[in-house]
XYZ file of C-alpha atoms in Angstrom:
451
model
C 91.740 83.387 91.582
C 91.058 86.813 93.482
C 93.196 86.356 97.034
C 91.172 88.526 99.030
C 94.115 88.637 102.006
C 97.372 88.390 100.617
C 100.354 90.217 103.172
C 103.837 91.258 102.054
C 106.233 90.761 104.649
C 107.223 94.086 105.134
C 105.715 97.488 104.267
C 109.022 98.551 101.918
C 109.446 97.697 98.225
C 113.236 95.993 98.655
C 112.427 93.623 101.726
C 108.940 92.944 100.827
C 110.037 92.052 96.928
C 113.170 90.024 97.932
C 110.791 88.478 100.627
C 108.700 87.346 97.554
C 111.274 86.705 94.948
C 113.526 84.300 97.407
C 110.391 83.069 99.433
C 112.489 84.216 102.514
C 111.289 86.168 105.101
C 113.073 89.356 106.410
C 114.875 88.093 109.408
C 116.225 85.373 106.909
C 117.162 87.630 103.677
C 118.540 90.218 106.474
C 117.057 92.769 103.730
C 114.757 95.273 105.953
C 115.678 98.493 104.441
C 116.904 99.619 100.606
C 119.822 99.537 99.308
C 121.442 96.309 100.491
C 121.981 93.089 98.638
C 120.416 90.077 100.424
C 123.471 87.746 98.287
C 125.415 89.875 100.540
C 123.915 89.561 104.048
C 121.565 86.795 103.905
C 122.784 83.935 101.249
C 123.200 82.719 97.699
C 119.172 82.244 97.452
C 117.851 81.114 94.210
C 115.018 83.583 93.097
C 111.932 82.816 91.413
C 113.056 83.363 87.766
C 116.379 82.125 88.269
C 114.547 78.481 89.502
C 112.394 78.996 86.156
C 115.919 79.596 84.286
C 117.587 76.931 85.492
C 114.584 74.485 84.454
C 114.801 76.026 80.761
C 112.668 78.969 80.900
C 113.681 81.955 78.515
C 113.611 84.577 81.792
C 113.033 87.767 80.501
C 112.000 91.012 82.342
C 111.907 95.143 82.967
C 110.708 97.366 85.273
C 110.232 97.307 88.435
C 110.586 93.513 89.753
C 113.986 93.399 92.254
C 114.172 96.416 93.541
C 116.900 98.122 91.051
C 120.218 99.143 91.947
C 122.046 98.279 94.387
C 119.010 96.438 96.023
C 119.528 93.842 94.111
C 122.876 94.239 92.518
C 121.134 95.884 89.418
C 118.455 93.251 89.109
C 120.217 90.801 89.912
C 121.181 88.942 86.807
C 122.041 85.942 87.063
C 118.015 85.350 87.359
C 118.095 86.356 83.959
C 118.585 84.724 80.176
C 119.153 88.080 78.792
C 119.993 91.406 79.979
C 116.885 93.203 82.327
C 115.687 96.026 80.953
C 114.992 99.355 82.952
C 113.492 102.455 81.004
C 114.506 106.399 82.365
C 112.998 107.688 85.071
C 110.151 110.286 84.766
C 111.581 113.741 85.664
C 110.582 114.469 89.232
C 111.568 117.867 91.186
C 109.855 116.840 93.873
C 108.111 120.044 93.546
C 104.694 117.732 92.817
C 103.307 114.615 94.668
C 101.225 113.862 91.720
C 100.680 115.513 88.008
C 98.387 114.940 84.785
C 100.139 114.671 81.569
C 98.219 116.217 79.063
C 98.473 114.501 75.574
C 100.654 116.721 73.425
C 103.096 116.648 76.396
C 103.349 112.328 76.390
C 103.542 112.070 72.448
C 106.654 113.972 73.389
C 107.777 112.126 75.962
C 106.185 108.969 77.470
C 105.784 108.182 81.207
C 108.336 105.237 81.917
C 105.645 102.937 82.606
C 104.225 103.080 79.014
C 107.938 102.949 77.738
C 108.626 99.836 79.750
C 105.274 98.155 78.695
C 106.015 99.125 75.164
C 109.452 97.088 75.550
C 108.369 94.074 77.401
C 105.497 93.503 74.545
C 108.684 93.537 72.120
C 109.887 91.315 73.676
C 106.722 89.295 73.779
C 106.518 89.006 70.636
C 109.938 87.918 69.882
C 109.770 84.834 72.396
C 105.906 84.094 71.947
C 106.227 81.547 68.515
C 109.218 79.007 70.475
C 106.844 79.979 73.670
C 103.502 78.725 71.607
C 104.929 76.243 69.837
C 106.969 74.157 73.155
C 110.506 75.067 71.514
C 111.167 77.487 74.945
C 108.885 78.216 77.518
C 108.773 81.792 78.713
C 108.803 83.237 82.186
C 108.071 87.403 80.969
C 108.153 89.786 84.011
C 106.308 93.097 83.599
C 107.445 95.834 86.859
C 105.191 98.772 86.470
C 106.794 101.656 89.179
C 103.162 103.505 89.875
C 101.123 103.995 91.645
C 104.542 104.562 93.665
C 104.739 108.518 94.116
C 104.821 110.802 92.720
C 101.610 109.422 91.362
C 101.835 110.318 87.331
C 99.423 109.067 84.806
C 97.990 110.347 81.633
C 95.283 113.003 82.631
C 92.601 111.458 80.930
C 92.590 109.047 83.752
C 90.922 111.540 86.192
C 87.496 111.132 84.599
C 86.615 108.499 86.185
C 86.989 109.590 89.463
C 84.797 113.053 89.446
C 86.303 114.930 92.288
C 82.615 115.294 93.621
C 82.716 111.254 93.799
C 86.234 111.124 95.521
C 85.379 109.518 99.101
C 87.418 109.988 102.183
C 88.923 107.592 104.342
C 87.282 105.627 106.561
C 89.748 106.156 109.873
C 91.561 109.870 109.506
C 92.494 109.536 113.136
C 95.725 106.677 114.954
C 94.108 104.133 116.944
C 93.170 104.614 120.280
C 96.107 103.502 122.328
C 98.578 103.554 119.380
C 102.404 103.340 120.792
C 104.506 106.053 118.951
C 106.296 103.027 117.352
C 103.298 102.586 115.345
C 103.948 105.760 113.594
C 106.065 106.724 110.630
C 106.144 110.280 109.072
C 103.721 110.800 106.369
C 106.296 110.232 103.254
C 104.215 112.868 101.040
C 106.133 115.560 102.826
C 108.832 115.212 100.691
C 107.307 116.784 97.976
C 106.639 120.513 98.164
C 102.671 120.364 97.653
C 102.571 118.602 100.813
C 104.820 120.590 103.020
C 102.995 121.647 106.499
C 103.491 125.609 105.436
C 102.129 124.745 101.508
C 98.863 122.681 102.844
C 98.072 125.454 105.905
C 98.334 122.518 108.780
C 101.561 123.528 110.663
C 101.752 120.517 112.604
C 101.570 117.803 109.536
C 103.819 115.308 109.442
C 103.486 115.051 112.978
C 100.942 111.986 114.934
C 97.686 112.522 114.572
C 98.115 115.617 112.009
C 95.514 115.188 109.220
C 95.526 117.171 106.064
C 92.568 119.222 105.220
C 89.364 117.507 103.306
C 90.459 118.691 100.166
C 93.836 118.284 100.056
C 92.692 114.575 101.348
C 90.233 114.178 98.205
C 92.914 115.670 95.627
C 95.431 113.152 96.783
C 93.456 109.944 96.383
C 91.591 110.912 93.217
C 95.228 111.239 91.762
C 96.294 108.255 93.354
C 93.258 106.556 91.991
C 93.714 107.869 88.689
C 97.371 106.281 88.776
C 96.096 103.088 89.128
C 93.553 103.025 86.570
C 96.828 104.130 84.019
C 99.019 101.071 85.200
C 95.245 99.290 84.760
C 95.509 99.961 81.313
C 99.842 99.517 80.942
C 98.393 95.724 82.069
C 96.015 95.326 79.800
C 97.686 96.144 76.969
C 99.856 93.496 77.781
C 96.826 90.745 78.399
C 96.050 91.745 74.910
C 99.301 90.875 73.079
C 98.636 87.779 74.822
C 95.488 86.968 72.818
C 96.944 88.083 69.561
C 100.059 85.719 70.190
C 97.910 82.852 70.954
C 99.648 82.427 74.264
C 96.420 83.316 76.596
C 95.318 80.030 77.023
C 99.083 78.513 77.701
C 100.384 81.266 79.966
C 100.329 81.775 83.956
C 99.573 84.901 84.498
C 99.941 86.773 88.420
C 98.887 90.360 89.397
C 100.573 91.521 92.907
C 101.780 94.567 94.239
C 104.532 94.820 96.903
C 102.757 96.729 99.958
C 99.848 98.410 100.747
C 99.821 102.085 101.307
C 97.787 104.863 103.677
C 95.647 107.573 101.879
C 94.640 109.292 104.853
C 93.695 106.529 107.037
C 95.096 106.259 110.566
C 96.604 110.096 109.378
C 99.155 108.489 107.589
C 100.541 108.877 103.940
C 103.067 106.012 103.277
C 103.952 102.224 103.715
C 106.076 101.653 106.175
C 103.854 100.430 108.924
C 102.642 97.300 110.558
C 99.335 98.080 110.358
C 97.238 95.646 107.917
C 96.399 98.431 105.361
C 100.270 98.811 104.897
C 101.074 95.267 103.939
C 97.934 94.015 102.467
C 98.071 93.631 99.010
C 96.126 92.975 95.213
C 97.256 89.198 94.499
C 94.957 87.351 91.545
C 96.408 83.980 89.615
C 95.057 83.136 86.239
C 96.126 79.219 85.466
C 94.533 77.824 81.979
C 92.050 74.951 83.005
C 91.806 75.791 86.441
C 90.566 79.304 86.432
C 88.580 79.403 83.298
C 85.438 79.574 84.878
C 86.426 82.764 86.534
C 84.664 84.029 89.998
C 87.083 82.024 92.305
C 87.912 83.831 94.972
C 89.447 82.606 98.677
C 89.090 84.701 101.976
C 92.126 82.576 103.458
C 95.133 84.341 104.469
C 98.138 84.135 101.958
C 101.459 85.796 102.175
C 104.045 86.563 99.507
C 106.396 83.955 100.829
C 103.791 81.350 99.200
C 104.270 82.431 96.002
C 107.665 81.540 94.491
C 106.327 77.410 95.645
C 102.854 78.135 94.091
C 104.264 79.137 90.609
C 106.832 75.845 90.534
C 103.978 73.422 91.550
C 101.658 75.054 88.908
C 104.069 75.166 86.118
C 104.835 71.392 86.949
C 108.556 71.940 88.242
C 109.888 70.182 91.522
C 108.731 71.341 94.548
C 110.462 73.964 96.670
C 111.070 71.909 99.848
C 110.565 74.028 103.509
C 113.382 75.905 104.752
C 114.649 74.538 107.920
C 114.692 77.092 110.707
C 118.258 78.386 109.616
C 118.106 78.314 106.173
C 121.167 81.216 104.821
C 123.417 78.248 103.727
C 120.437 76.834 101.532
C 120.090 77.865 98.323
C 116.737 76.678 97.344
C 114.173 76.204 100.075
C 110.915 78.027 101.116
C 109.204 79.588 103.900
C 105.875 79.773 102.605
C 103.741 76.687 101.212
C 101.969 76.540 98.156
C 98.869 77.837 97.947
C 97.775 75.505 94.539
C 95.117 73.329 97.432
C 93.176 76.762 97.758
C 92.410 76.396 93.891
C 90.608 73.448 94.384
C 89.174 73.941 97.729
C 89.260 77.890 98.623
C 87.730 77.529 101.974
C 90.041 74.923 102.947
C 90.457 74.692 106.709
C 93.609 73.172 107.044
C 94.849 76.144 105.570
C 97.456 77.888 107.863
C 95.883 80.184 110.656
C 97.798 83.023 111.180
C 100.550 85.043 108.977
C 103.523 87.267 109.822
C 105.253 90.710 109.071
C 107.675 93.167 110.119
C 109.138 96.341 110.055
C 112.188 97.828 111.986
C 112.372 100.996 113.614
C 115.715 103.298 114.851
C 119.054 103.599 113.418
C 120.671 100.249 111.082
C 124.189 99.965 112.072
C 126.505 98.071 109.745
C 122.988 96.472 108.081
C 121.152 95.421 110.682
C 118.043 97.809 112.636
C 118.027 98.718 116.329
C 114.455 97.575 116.845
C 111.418 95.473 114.767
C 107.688 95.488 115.332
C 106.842 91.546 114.887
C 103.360 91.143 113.537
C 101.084 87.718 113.619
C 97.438 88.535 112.551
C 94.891 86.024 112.813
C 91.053 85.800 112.023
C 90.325 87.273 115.007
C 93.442 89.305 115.748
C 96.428 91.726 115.126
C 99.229 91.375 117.518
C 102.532 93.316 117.450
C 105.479 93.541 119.860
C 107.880 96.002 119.480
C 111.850 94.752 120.700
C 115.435 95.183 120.573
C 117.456 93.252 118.143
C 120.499 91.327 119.297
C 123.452 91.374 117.132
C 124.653 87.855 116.902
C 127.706 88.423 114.984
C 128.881 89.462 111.183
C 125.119 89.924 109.468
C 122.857 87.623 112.119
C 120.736 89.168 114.426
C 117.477 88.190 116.152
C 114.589 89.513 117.741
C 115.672 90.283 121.933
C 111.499 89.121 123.217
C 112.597 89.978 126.235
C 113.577 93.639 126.030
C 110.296 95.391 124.426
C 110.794 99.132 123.281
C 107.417 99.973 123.620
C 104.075 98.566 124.823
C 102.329 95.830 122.400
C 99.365 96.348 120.020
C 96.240 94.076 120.014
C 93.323 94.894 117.122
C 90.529 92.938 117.501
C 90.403 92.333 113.914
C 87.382 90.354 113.692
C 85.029 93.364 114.440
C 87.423 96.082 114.650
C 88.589 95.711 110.903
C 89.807 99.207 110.772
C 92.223 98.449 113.326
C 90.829 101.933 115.462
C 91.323 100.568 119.195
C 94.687 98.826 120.936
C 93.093 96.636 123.349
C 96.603 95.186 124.858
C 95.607 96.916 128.197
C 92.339 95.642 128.821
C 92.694 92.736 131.411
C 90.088 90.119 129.939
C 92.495 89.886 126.679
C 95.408 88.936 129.087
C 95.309 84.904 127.634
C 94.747 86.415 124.572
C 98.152 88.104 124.438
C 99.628 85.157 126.187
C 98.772 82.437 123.417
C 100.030 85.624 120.771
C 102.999 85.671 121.548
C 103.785 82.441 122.449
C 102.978 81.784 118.458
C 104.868 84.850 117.370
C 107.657 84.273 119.372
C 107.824 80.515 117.990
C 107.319 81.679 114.404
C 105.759 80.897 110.709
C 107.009 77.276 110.584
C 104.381 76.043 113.421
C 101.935 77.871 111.195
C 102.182 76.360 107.992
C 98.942 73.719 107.167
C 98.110 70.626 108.191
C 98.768 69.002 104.731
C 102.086 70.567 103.123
């Protein structure tokens, strides 16, 4: 199953990964930036392979799943049956936002992502007979890092994308009307190819500031090319799969954590609200359900719904809906499960709208100065910028009433590209009004009809 609109909560690999992995949102994980421990400031949440773990799943993983370090205290293992594996980095001077290995050069030293598909098919292997045979079932997690920058990949990757072939984006320019909240610095300008001096466009980095067509085309063949390698790191693994007769028994899921800007809206980086920075790749393979292949649903998903999809499909107890406050619960969602768009993809009791975030300003003693609250509908993007109140020790909450900047309305449903803020114009005034009413009030009056 192809979801064709699946959203991360929030544009950044921590949040948006301990988002998924908890099936909390931001606001309830208190995780909005790196380097903070949501056991710490949110609650003792039970993650995804923990639940499997504790139901008598071998949990085994490596890569990049929690955020490492201390993101997630290290992987946080106590979601784990055996130590998590993480392979050395690839050398980066930040000199390069992107480089071609040449052959000779990875026989001598692999990129980390082959290394860490290398060990987790080890490991594969040693678990797949008890996993074939019922003894143990498996839960195997496989976190490859790119196409993260600096985008690295074997350079026989960039033959597919022949630089005369290499298209440019479809919106180089903000959106008409963008507030400056909107914005966040381009993050290739912390390598030294992308420096305003190195690519002759003094003023890049700054709103609006494009980079020139070919530096444009150079970056997203490479970034295209660094897909195609973690492609293949994947599909190595669906392989050992076959040859370990586990194809037809396994679960297999395919996500990313964010989106990301090559150009569009003059932006290089996550860390946005716009749609291309949280939409994400999300497919589900389940044995006897998607055999036929072709299923694909146009219905809004978020990452939230995942961690209650995998426990319906794998035949565990469902993960019951978070109350409003949920830190003192261990085990609760605030998704649904998305298992009735298998059988009916264009189901419309299917929620309506979804919801992200990202802060903006200085984080004081964990929690951010300001958040840009997203709903996006069929029909539309809406996005309020406020203050956070401090409510004491970790809690905060979004201040509705004390807006940092003006709002953003897309009119998504023929302005896909998101290219014009219509929050001015006075015939979308009851627009607005229902908007934020709904975002204001939250997911939980969003969730379907039939959970």
């Amino acid at each position: 199953m192809v979801f064709e609109r699946a959203f991360a909560q929030q544009a950044l690999c921590s949040p948006s990964r301990t988002s998924m992995l908890t099936s909390r949102r931001p606001d309830t994980t208190r995780i909005t930036r790196i380097g903070t421990y949501w056991r710490d400031l949110g609650g003792d949440f039970t993650t995804l392979p923990q639940y499997f773990k504790n139901n008598g799943y071998m949990t085994v993983g490596g890569g990049k799943l929690f955020h490492g370090g201390p993101s997630s205290n290290h992987n946080d293992p106590i979601s784990w049956s055996k130590g998590y594996h993480t392979a050395a980095e690839d050398p980066d001077d930040k000199q390069h936002s992107w480089r071609a290995f040449t052959a000779d050069e990875l026989a001598a030293a692999p990129l980390r992502d082959t290394r860490e598909t290398d060990h987790m098919i080890k490991q594969l292997k040693m678990y797949s007979r008890n996993a074939s045979e019922g003894v143990q079932p498996l839960f195997l997690a496989l976190g490859i890092h790119k196409p993260h920058l600096p985008s690295f990949f074997p350079e026989e990757f960039l033959k597919y994308y022949p630089e005369e072939d290499v298209d440019l984006p479809y919106n180089m320019h903000c959106p008409q009307g963008m507030p400056e909240s909107a914005w966040h610095k381009p993050e290739v300008t912390q390598y030294a190819d992308c420096l305003p001096e190195a690519v002759g466009v003094p003023d890049f980095g700054e709103i609006n500031a494009t980079l020139p067509v070919s530096k444009i085309k150079e970056l997203r063949r490479a970034y295209y090319a660094s897909i195609s390698y973690i492609d293949y790191e994947f599909g190595r693994m669906l392989e050992k799969l076959v040859e370990y007769n586990l194809f037809d028994k396994t679960i297999i899921v395919f996500w990313s954590d964010h989106g990301w800007q090559m150009g569009e809206h003059a932006g290089w980086s996550k860390l946005v609200n716009f749609e291309i920075g949280t939409r994400a790749p999300l497919m589900i393979y389940v044995p006897g359900l998607t055999d036929d292949g072709g299923m694909r649903t146009n219905k809004k998903v978020e990452f939230v719904d995942l961690f209650p999809t995998l426990a319906e499909l794998a035949g565990l107890d469902p993960i019951p809906t978070c109350p409003e406050y949920s830190n003192d619960v261990d085990l609760c969602t605030e998704g649904v499960s998305m298992v009735p768009l298998f059988a009916d993809p264009d189901s419309a009791a299917w929620k309506e709208a979804v919801f992200w975030q990202h802060p903006r300003g200085p984080v004081v003693d964990d929690i951010p100065e300001n958040m840009g609250y997203s709903i996006y509908t069929d029909q539309y993007h809406y996005i309020e910028w406020v203050k956070i109140r401090r409510l004491g020790g970790h809690a905060y909450e979004p201040d509705w009433s004390e807006q940092i900047d003006f709002p953003e309305l897309y009119l998504v449903g023929s302005d896909v590209q998101e290219n014009v803020n219509v929050y001015d114009q006075p015939e979308y005034a009851d627009v607005i009004k229902e908007l934020s009413g709904r975002l204001h009030v939250g997911w939980i009056a969003e969730l379907p009809t039939y959970r």
